[in-house]
Coordinates of C-alpha atoms (C1' of nucleotides) in Angstrom, one line a residue:
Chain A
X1308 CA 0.0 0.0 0.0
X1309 CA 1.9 3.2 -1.2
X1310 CA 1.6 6.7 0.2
X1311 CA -0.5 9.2 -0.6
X1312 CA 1.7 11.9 0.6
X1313 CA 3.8 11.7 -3.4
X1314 CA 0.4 11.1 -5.0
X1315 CA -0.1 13.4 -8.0
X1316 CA -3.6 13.5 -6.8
X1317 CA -2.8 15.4 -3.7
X1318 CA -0.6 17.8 -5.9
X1319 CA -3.7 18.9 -7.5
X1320 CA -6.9 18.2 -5.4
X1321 CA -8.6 18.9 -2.5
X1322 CA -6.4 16.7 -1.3
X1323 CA -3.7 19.1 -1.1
X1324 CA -5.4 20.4 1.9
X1325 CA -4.8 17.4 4.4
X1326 CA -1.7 17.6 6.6
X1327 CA 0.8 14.8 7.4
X1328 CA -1.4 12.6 9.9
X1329 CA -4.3 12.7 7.7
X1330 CA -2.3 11.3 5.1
X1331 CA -1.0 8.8 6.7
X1332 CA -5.1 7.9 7.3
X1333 CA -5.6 8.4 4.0
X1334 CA -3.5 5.9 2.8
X1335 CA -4.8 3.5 5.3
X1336 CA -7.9 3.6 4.1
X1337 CA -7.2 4.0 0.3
X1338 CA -7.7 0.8 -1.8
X1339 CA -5.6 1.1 -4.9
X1340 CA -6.6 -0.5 -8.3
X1341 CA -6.2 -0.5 -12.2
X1342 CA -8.8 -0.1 -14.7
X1343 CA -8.6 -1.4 -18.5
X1344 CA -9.4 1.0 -21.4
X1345 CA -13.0 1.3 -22.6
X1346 CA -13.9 -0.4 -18.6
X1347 CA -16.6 1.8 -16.5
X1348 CA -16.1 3.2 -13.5
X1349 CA -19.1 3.8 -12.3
X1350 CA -22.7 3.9 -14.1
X1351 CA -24.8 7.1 -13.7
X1352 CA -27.3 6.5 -10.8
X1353 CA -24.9 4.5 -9.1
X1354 CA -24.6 5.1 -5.2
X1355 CA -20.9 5.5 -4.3
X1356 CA -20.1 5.0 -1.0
X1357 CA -16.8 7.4 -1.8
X1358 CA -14.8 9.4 -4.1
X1359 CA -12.4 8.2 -6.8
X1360 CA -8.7 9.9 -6.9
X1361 CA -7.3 9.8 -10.6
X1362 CA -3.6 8.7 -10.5
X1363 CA -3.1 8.1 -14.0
X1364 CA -5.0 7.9 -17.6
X1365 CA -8.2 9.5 -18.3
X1366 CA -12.1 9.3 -18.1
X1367 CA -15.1 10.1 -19.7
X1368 CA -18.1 11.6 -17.8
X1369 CA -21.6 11.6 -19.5
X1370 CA -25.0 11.2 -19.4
X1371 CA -27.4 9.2 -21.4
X1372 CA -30.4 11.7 -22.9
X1373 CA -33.7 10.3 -23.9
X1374 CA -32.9 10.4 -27.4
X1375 CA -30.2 7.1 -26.5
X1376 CA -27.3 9.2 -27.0
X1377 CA -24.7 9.7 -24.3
X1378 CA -23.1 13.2 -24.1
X1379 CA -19.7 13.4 -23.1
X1380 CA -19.8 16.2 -20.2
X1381 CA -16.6 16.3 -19.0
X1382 CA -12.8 14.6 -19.1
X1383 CA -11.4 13.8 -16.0
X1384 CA -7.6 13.3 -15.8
X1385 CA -5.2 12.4 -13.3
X1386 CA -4.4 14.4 -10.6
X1387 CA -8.4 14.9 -10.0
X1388 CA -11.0 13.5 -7.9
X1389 CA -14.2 11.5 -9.4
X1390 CA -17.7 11.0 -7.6
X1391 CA -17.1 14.1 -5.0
X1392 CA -20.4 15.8 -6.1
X1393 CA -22.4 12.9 -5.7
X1394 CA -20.7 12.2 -2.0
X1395 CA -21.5 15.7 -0.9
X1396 CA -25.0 15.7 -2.3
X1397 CA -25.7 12.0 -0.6
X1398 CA -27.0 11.2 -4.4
X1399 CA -26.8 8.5 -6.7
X1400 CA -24.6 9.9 -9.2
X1401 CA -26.0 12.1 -12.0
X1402 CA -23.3 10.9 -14.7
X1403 CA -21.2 7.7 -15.1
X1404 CA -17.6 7.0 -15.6
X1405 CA -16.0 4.9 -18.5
X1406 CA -12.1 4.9 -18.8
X1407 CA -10.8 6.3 -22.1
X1408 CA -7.3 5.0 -21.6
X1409 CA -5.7 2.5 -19.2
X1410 CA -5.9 3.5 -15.3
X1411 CA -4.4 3.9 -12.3
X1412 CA -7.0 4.7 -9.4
X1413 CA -7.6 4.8 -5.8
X1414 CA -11.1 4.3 -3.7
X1415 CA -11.6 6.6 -0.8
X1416 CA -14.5 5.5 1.1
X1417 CA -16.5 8.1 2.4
X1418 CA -16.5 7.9 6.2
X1419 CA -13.1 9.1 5.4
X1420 CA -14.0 11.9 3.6
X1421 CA -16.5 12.8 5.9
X1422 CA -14.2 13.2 9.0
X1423 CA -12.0 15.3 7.0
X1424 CA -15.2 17.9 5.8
X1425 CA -15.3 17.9 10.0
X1426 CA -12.2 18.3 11.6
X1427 CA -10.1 19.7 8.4
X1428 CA -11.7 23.5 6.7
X1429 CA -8.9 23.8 4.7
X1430 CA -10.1 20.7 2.8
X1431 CA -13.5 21.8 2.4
X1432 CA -13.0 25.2 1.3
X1433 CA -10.7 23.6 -1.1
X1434 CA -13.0 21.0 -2.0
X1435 CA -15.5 23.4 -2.2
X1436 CA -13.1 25.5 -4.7
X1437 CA -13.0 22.1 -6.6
X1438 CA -17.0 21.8 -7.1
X1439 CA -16.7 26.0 -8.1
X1440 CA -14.6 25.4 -10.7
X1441 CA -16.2 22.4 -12.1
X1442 CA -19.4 24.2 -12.2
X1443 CA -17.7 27.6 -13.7
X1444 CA -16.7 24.8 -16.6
X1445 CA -19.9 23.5 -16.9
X1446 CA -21.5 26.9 -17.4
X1447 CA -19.1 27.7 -20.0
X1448 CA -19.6 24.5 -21.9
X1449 CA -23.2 25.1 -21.9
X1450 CA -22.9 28.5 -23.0
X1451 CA -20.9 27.1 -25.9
X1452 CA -23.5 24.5 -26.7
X1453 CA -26.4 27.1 -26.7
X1454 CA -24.7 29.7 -29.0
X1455 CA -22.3 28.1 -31.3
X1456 CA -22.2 26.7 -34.3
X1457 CA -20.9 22.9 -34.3
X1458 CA -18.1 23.7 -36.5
X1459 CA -16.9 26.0 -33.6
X1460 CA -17.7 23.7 -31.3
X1461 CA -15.5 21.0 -33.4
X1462 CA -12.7 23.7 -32.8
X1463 CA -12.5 24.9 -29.8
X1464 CA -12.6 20.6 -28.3
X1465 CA -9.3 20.5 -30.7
X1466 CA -7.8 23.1 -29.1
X1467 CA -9.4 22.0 -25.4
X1468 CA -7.9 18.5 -26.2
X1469 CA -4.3 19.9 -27.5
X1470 CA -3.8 22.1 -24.4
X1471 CA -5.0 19.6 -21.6
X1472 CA -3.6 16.3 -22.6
X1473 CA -0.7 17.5 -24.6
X1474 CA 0.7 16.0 -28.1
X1475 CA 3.2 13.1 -28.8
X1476 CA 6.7 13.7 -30.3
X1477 CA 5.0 13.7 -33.7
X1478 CA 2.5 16.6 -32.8
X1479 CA -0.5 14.3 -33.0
X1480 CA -3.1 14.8 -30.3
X1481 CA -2.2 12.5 -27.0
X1482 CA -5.6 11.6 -26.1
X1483 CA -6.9 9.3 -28.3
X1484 CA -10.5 9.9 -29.3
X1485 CA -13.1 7.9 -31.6
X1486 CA -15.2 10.3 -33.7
X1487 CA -17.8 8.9 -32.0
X1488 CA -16.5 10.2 -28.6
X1489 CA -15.5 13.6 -30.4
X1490 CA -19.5 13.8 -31.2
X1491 CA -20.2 13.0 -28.0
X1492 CA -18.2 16.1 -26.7
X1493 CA -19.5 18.5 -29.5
X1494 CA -23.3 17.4 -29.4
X1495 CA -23.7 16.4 -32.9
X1496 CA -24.5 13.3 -35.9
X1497 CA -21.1 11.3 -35.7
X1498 CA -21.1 11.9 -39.8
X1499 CA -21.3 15.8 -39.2
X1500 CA -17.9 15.3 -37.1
X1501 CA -16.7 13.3 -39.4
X1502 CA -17.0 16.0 -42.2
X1503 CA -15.9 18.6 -40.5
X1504 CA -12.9 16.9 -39.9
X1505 CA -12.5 16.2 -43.7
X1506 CA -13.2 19.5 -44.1
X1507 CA -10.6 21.3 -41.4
X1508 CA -8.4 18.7 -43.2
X1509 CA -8.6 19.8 -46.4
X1510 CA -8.1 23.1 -45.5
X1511 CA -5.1 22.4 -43.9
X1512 CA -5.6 23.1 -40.6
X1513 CA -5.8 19.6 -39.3
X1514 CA -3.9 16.3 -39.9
X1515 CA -5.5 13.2 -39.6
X1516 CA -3.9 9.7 -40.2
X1517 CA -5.8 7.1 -38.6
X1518 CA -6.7 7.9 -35.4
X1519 CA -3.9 10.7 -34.9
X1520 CA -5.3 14.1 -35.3
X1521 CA -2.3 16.4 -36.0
X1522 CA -3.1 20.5 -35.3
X1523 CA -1.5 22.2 -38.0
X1524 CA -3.0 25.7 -38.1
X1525 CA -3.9 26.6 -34.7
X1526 CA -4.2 30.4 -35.8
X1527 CA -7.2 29.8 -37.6
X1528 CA -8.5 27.1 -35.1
X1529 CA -8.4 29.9 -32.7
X1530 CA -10.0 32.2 -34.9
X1531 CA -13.0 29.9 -35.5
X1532 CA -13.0 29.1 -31.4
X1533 CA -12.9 32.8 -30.2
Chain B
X1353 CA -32.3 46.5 10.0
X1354 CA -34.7 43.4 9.8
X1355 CA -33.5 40.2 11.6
X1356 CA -32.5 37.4 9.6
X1357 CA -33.8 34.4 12.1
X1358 CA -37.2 34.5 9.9
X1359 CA -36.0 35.2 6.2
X1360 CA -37.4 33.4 3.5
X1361 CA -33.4 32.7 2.6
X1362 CA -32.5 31.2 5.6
X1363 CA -35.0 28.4 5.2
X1364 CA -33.8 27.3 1.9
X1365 CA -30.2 28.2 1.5
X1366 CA -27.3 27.3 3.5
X1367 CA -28.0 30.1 5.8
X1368 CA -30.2 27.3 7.5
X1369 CA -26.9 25.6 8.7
X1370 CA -26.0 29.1 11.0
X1371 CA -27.0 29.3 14.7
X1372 CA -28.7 32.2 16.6
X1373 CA -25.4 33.9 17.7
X1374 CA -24.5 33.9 14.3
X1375 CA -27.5 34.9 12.7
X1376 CA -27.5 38.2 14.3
X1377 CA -23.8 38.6 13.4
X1378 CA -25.0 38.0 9.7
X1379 CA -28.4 40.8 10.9
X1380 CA -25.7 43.1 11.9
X1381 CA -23.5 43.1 8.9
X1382 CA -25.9 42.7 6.3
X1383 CA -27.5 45.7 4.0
X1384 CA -30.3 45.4 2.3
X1385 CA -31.5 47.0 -0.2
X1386 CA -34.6 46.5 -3.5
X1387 CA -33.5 46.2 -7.1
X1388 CA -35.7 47.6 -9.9
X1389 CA -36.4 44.9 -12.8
X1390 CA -34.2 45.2 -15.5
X1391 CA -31.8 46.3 -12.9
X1392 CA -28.5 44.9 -13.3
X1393 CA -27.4 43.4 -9.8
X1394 CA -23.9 42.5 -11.1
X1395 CA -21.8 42.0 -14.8
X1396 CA -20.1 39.2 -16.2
X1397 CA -16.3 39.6 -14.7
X1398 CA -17.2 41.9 -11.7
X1399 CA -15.5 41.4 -8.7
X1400 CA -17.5 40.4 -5.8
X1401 CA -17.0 41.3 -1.9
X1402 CA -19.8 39.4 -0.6
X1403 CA -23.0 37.4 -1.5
X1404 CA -26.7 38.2 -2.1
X1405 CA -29.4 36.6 -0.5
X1406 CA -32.6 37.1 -2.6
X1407 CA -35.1 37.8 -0.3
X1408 CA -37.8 38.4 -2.7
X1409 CA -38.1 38.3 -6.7
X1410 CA -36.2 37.2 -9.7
X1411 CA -33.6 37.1 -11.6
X1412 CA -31.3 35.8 -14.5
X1413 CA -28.1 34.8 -14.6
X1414 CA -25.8 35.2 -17.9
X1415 CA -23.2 35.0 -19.8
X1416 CA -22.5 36.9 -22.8
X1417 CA -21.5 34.7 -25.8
X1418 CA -18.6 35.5 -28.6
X1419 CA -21.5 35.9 -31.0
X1420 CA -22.8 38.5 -29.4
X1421 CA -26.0 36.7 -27.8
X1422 CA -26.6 36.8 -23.9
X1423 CA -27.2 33.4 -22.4
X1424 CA -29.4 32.4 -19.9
X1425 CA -27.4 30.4 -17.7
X1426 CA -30.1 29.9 -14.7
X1427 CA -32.9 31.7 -13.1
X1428 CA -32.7 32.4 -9.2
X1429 CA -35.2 33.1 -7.4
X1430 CA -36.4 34.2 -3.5
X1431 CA -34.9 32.1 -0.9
X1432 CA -31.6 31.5 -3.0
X1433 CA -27.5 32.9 -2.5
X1434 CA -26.0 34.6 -5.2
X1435 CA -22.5 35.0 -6.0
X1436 CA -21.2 32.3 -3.8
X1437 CA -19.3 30.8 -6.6
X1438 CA -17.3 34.2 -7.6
X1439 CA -16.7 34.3 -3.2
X1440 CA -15.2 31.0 -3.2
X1441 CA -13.5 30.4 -5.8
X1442 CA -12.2 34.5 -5.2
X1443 CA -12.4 35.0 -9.3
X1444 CA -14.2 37.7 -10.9
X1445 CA -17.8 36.3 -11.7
X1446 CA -18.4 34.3 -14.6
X1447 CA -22.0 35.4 -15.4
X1448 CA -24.2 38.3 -14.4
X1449 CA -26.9 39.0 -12.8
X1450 CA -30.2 40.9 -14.0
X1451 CA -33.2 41.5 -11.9
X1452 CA -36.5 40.1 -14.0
X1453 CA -38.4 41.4 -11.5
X1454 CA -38.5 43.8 -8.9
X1455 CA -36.6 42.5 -6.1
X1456 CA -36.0 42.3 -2.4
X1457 CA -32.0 41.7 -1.9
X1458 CA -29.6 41.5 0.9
X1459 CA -25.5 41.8 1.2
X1460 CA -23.5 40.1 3.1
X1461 CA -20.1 40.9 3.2
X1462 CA -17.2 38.3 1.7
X1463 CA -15.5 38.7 5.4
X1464 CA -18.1 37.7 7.2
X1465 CA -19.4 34.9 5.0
X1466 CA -15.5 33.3 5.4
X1467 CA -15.3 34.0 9.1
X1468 CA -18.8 31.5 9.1
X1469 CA -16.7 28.5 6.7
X1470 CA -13.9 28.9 9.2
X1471 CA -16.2 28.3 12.4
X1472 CA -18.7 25.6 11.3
X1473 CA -18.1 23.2 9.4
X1474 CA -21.7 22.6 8.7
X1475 CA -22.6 25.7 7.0
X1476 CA -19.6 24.8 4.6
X1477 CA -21.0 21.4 4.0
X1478 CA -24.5 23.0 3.5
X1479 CA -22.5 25.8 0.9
X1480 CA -21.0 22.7 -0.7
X1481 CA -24.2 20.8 -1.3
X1482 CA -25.8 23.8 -2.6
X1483 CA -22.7 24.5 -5.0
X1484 CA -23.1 20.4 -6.0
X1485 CA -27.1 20.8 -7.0
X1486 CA -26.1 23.9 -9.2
X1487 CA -23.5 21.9 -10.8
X1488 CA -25.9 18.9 -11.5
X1489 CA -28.3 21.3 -13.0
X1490 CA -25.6 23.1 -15.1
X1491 CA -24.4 19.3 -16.4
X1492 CA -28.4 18.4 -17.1
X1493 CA -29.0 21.5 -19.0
X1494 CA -25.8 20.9 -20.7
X1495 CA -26.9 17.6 -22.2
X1496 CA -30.3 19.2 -23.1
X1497 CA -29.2 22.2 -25.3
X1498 CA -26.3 19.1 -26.8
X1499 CA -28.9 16.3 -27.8
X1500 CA -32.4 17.7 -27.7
X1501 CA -34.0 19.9 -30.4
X1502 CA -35.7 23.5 -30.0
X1503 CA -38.7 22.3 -29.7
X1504 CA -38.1 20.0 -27.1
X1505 CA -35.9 22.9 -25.3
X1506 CA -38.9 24.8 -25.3
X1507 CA -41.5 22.3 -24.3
X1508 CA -38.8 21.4 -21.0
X1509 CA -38.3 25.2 -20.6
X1510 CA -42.1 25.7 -20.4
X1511 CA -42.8 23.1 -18.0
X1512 CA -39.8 24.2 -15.5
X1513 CA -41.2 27.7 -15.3
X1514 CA -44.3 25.9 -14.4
X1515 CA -42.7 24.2 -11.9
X1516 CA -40.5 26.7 -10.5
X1517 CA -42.4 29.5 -10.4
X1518 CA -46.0 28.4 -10.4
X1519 CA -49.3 30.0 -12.1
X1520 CA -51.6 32.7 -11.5
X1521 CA -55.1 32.6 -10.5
X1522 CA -56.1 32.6 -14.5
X1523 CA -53.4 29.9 -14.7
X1524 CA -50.9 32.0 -16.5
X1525 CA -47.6 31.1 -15.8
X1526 CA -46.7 33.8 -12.8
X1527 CA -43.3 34.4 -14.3
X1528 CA -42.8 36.8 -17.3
X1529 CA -40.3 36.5 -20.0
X1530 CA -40.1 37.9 -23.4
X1531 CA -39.5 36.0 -26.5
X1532 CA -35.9 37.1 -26.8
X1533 CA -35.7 35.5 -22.7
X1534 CA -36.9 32.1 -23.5
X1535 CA -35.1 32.2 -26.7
X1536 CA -32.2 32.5 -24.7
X1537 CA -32.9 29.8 -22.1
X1538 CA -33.5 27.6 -25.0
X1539 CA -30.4 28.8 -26.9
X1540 CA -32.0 29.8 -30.2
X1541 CA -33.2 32.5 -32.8
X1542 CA -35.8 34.7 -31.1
X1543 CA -38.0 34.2 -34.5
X1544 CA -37.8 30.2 -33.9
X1545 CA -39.2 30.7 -30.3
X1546 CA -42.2 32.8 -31.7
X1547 CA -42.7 30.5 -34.8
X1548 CA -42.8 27.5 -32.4
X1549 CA -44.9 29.0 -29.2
X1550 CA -47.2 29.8 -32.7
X1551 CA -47.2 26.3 -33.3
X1552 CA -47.6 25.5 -29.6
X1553 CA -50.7 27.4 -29.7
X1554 CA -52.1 25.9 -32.4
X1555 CA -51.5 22.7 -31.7
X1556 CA -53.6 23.8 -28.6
X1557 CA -51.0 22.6 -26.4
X1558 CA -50.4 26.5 -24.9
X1559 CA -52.5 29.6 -25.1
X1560 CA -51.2 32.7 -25.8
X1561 CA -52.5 36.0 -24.7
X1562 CA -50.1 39.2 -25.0
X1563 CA -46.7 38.0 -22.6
X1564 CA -49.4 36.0 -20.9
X1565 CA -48.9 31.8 -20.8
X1566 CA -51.3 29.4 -20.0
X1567 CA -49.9 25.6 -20.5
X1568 CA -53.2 23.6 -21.9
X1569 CA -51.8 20.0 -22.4
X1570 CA -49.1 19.4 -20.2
X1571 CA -49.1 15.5 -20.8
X1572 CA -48.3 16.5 -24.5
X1573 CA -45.4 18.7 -23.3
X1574 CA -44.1 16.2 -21.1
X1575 CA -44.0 13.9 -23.8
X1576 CA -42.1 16.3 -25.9
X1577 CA -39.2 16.9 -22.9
X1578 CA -40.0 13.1 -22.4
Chain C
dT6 C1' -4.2 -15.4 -42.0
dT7 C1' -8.8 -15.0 -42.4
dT8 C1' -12.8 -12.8 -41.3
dA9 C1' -16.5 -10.4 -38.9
dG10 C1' -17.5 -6.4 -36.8
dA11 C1' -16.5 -1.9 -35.7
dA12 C1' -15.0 2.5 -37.0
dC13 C1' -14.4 5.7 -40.6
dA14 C1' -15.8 8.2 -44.9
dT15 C1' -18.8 10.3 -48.2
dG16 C1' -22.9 11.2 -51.2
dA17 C1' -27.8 12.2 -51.5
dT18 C1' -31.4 14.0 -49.3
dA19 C1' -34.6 15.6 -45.7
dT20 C1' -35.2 18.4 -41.7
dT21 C1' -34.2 21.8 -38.6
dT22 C1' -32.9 26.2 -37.6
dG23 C1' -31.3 30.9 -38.7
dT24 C1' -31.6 35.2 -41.3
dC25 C1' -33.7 39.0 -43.5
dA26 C1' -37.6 41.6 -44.6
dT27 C1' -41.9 43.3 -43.4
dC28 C1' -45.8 44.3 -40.8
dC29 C1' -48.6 44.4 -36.6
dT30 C1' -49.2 45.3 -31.6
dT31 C1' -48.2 47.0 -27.3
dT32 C1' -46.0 50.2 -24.3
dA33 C1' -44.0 54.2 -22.4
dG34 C1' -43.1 59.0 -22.8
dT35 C1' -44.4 63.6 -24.2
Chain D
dA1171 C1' -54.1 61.3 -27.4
dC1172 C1' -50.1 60.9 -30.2
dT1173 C1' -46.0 59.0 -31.4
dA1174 C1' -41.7 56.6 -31.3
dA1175 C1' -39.6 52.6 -29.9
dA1176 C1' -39.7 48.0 -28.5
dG1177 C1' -41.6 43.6 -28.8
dG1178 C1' -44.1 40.2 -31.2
dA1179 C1' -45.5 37.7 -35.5
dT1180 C1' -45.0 35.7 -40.0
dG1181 C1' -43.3 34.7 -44.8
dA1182 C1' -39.5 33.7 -47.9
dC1183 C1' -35.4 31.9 -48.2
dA1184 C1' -30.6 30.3 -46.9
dA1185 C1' -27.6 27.8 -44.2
dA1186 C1' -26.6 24.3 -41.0
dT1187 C1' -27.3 19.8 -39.5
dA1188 C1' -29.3 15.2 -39.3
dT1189 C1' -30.5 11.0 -41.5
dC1190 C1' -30.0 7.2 -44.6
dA1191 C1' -27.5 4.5 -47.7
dT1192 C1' -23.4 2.6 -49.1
dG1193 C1' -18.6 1.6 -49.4
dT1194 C1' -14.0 1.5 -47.4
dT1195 C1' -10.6 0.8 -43.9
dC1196 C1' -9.1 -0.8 -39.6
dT1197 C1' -8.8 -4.2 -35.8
dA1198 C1' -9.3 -7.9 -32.9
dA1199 C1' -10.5 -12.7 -32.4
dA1200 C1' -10.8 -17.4 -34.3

DNA sequence: TTTAGAACATGATATTTGTCATCCTTTAGT
DNA sequence: ACTAAAGGATGACAAATATCATGTTCTAAA
C-alpha cells in the first residue's frame, strides 16, 4: 500500500489540503486499483459509498439523454477527484464514468471523507473551490452549446484537447478519441464530425492519419473558437 | 435592520446551517436593499465582496456569448444565494446577474461569509451541497441544449417555469419572459421561439394571450421533454 | 491469416434552424 | 391622445445539421 503523501492526486486536489497525519489515514484507508481502457467506472445513478482519486489515464463523464445518445460532459484526468459531487449531495450519481485509456486509481471510502469535511476546513473550502470550478466549466460549456455553431464547437474541443492532454513527439493529439466520442463532446450526428474533420483537413488546418489528429493551423483554429 | 432568524433565505439556502449567535452577526452586517427589474445586480467579470441573498423576486443569470447573444445560464429566485461561486473560488464572476423582477436583496459581506466556513463546518458542508445541485443542473442543461431539439428545449423550458415559479389565479404562468428571454434559455433564434410558441398554440397545447402563458396540455409537453 | 464487426468516410437527401424583410401590436413617454 | 420605440408575428429563403445508404478501412478474435 503506497503513500499518498507523493500522489499526483494530492498535488492537484482537494487533497492538497490534508496535513501529514491525515495522510498517513488516508493511505490507510485508500484501496488502490487498475482499470482497462473502454472499462466503467461507475454507471450514472450508481450510489458511491466514496470518491475516486485519478492517479493516471483518463475518463469520460456523461450522461445518457432520452434520445439514447450519451453526451460526453466532462474529461477527468489524473491528478483529479471523481464521484465528490455525488458524496457531498448523498445522491446516486447524476453521470457515469467509463475509462478512455488505461488506469491507475484509488477508492476513498466516504467515512473518510467525511471526518475530513469535520475536523479539516482547509479541505472543504478547497473541496468546495473544486466543485466552483467544475461548475464555472460547466457553465461555460453550456454557453458554448447554446450559442455556437458545431463547426466551432469541433474547434475549440481540438484546441481543449491539445492544451490539456498535450501532443506526442509527432504533434499528434495525445488523447486518443473515436469520432464517435468527439461527437459525444461537441453534441452532434457522428457523420457531421466526421466531415468537418474532412473539411478542417482539407483546408489544412488539421492532420488526420488514422486515429492521430495532428493540429496544423492553430491560428485559424483559434480564430473559429474565439 | 430586519433580523434574519425569519427570512425566507434562511429556510432554503445554507444560511439554514447558522445558529442564533450567528444569525445576528450576519443581521448586523448585512445591507439590504430592493432592485428595480431590469436592474443589473452584477456583470459578467465583476469582482465580488460578498454574496446576495434574494429575499424576494427574480432574476437571470448570464453569460454573454462570442457571437454576441446573452445566455441564460439559470434563473434564481427568493430564498436563493447569489454570488457564492465568484466568493469561493475569489475570481471575478463568470455570469451576471439581471433583476426580472422587482426584487428584495440583501448583502453580506465576503468577510463575514469566510469567518462562518472557518467556524462551522456545517454551514460549509451545507454551501457545498448547494454548489453540488447547481452543478448537476448546469451538467443536465448541458446535455439538453447538446442532444435535444428547440422544440423540445422549449417544451422542458415551459414546463420548468411551471414548476418553478408556479401560475396565476387565470393559470398563466406567474413568471414573465419575453420571447428574446426564453429564446435564450432555450439557446435559439428569437424568431424560432415565436414560430414555435405559434405552433404550440395551435396545436392547442399553450394559449397565448399578449406575454401571458397558459400551458393547456401538459401530458403532450411532457412527452415532448420526455 | 482470415474474417466479422466496428470505425471511418462520403454522397444524396430531408429536416431543422437561422436570417432577413416586413408588418402588426403593445408600451412608455411627451 | 399621439408618437416613437420596442416587442411580437410571419413569410420567404438560406444555411446548418441530421439521416439514410453505401462503401471503405481498420482491428481484434478465431
Amino acid at each position: 500500500m503506497s503513500k499518498c503523501e507523493q500522489c499526483i492526486v494530492r498535488e492537484f486536489s482537494a487533497l492538497k489540503a490534508l496535513n501529514k497525519d491525515e495522510l498517513l489515514k488516508l493511505a490507510d484507508c485508500k484501496t488502490s486499483f487498475t482499470v482497462k481502457k473502454g472499462d466503467i467506472i461507475f454507471e450514472e445513478g450508481d450510489s458511491l459509498d466514496g470518491i475516486f482519486c485519478v492517479k493516471d489515464g483518463v475518463c469520460k463523464l456523461t450522461k445518457l439523454s432520452s434520445n439514447g445518445k450519451d453526451q460526453i460532459v466532462k474529461l477527468v484526468t489524473k491528478g483529479e477527484l471523481l464521484g465528490q459531487r455525488s458524496l457531498i449531495s448523498e445522491e446516486p450519481t447524476n453521470l457515469g464514468a467509463t475509462a478512455l485509456e488505461d488506469m491507475q486509481v484509488c477508492f476513498v471510502p466516504k467515512s473518510q471523507v467525511m471526518e475530513f469535511f469535520n475536523v479539516n476546513n482547509k479541505f472543504s473550502l478547497s473541496m468546495m473551490k473544486n466543485v466552483c470550478h467544475d461548475l464555472k466549466e460547466a457553465d461555460n460549456v453550456l454557453v458554448n452549446l447554446a450559442q455556437k455553431s458545431v463547426k466551432e464547437r469541433l474547434a475549440i474541443t481540438l484546441l481543449y484537447l491539445h492544451d490539456t492532454f498535450g501532443v506526442n513527439a509527432d504533434e499528434s493529439l495525445k488523447i486518443q478519441l473515436s469520432r464517435d466520442e468527439i461527437s459525444s463532446i461537441i453534441g452532434t450526428a457522428t457523420e457531421s464530425c466526421i466531415r468537418l474533420l474532412s473539411d478542417f483537413n482539407k483546408s489544412g488546418w488539421i492532420e488526420l492519419s488514422g486515429k492521430k489528429i495532428i493540429l496544423k493551423n492553430k491560428k485559424e483554429l483559434r480564430k473559429l473558437a474565439e
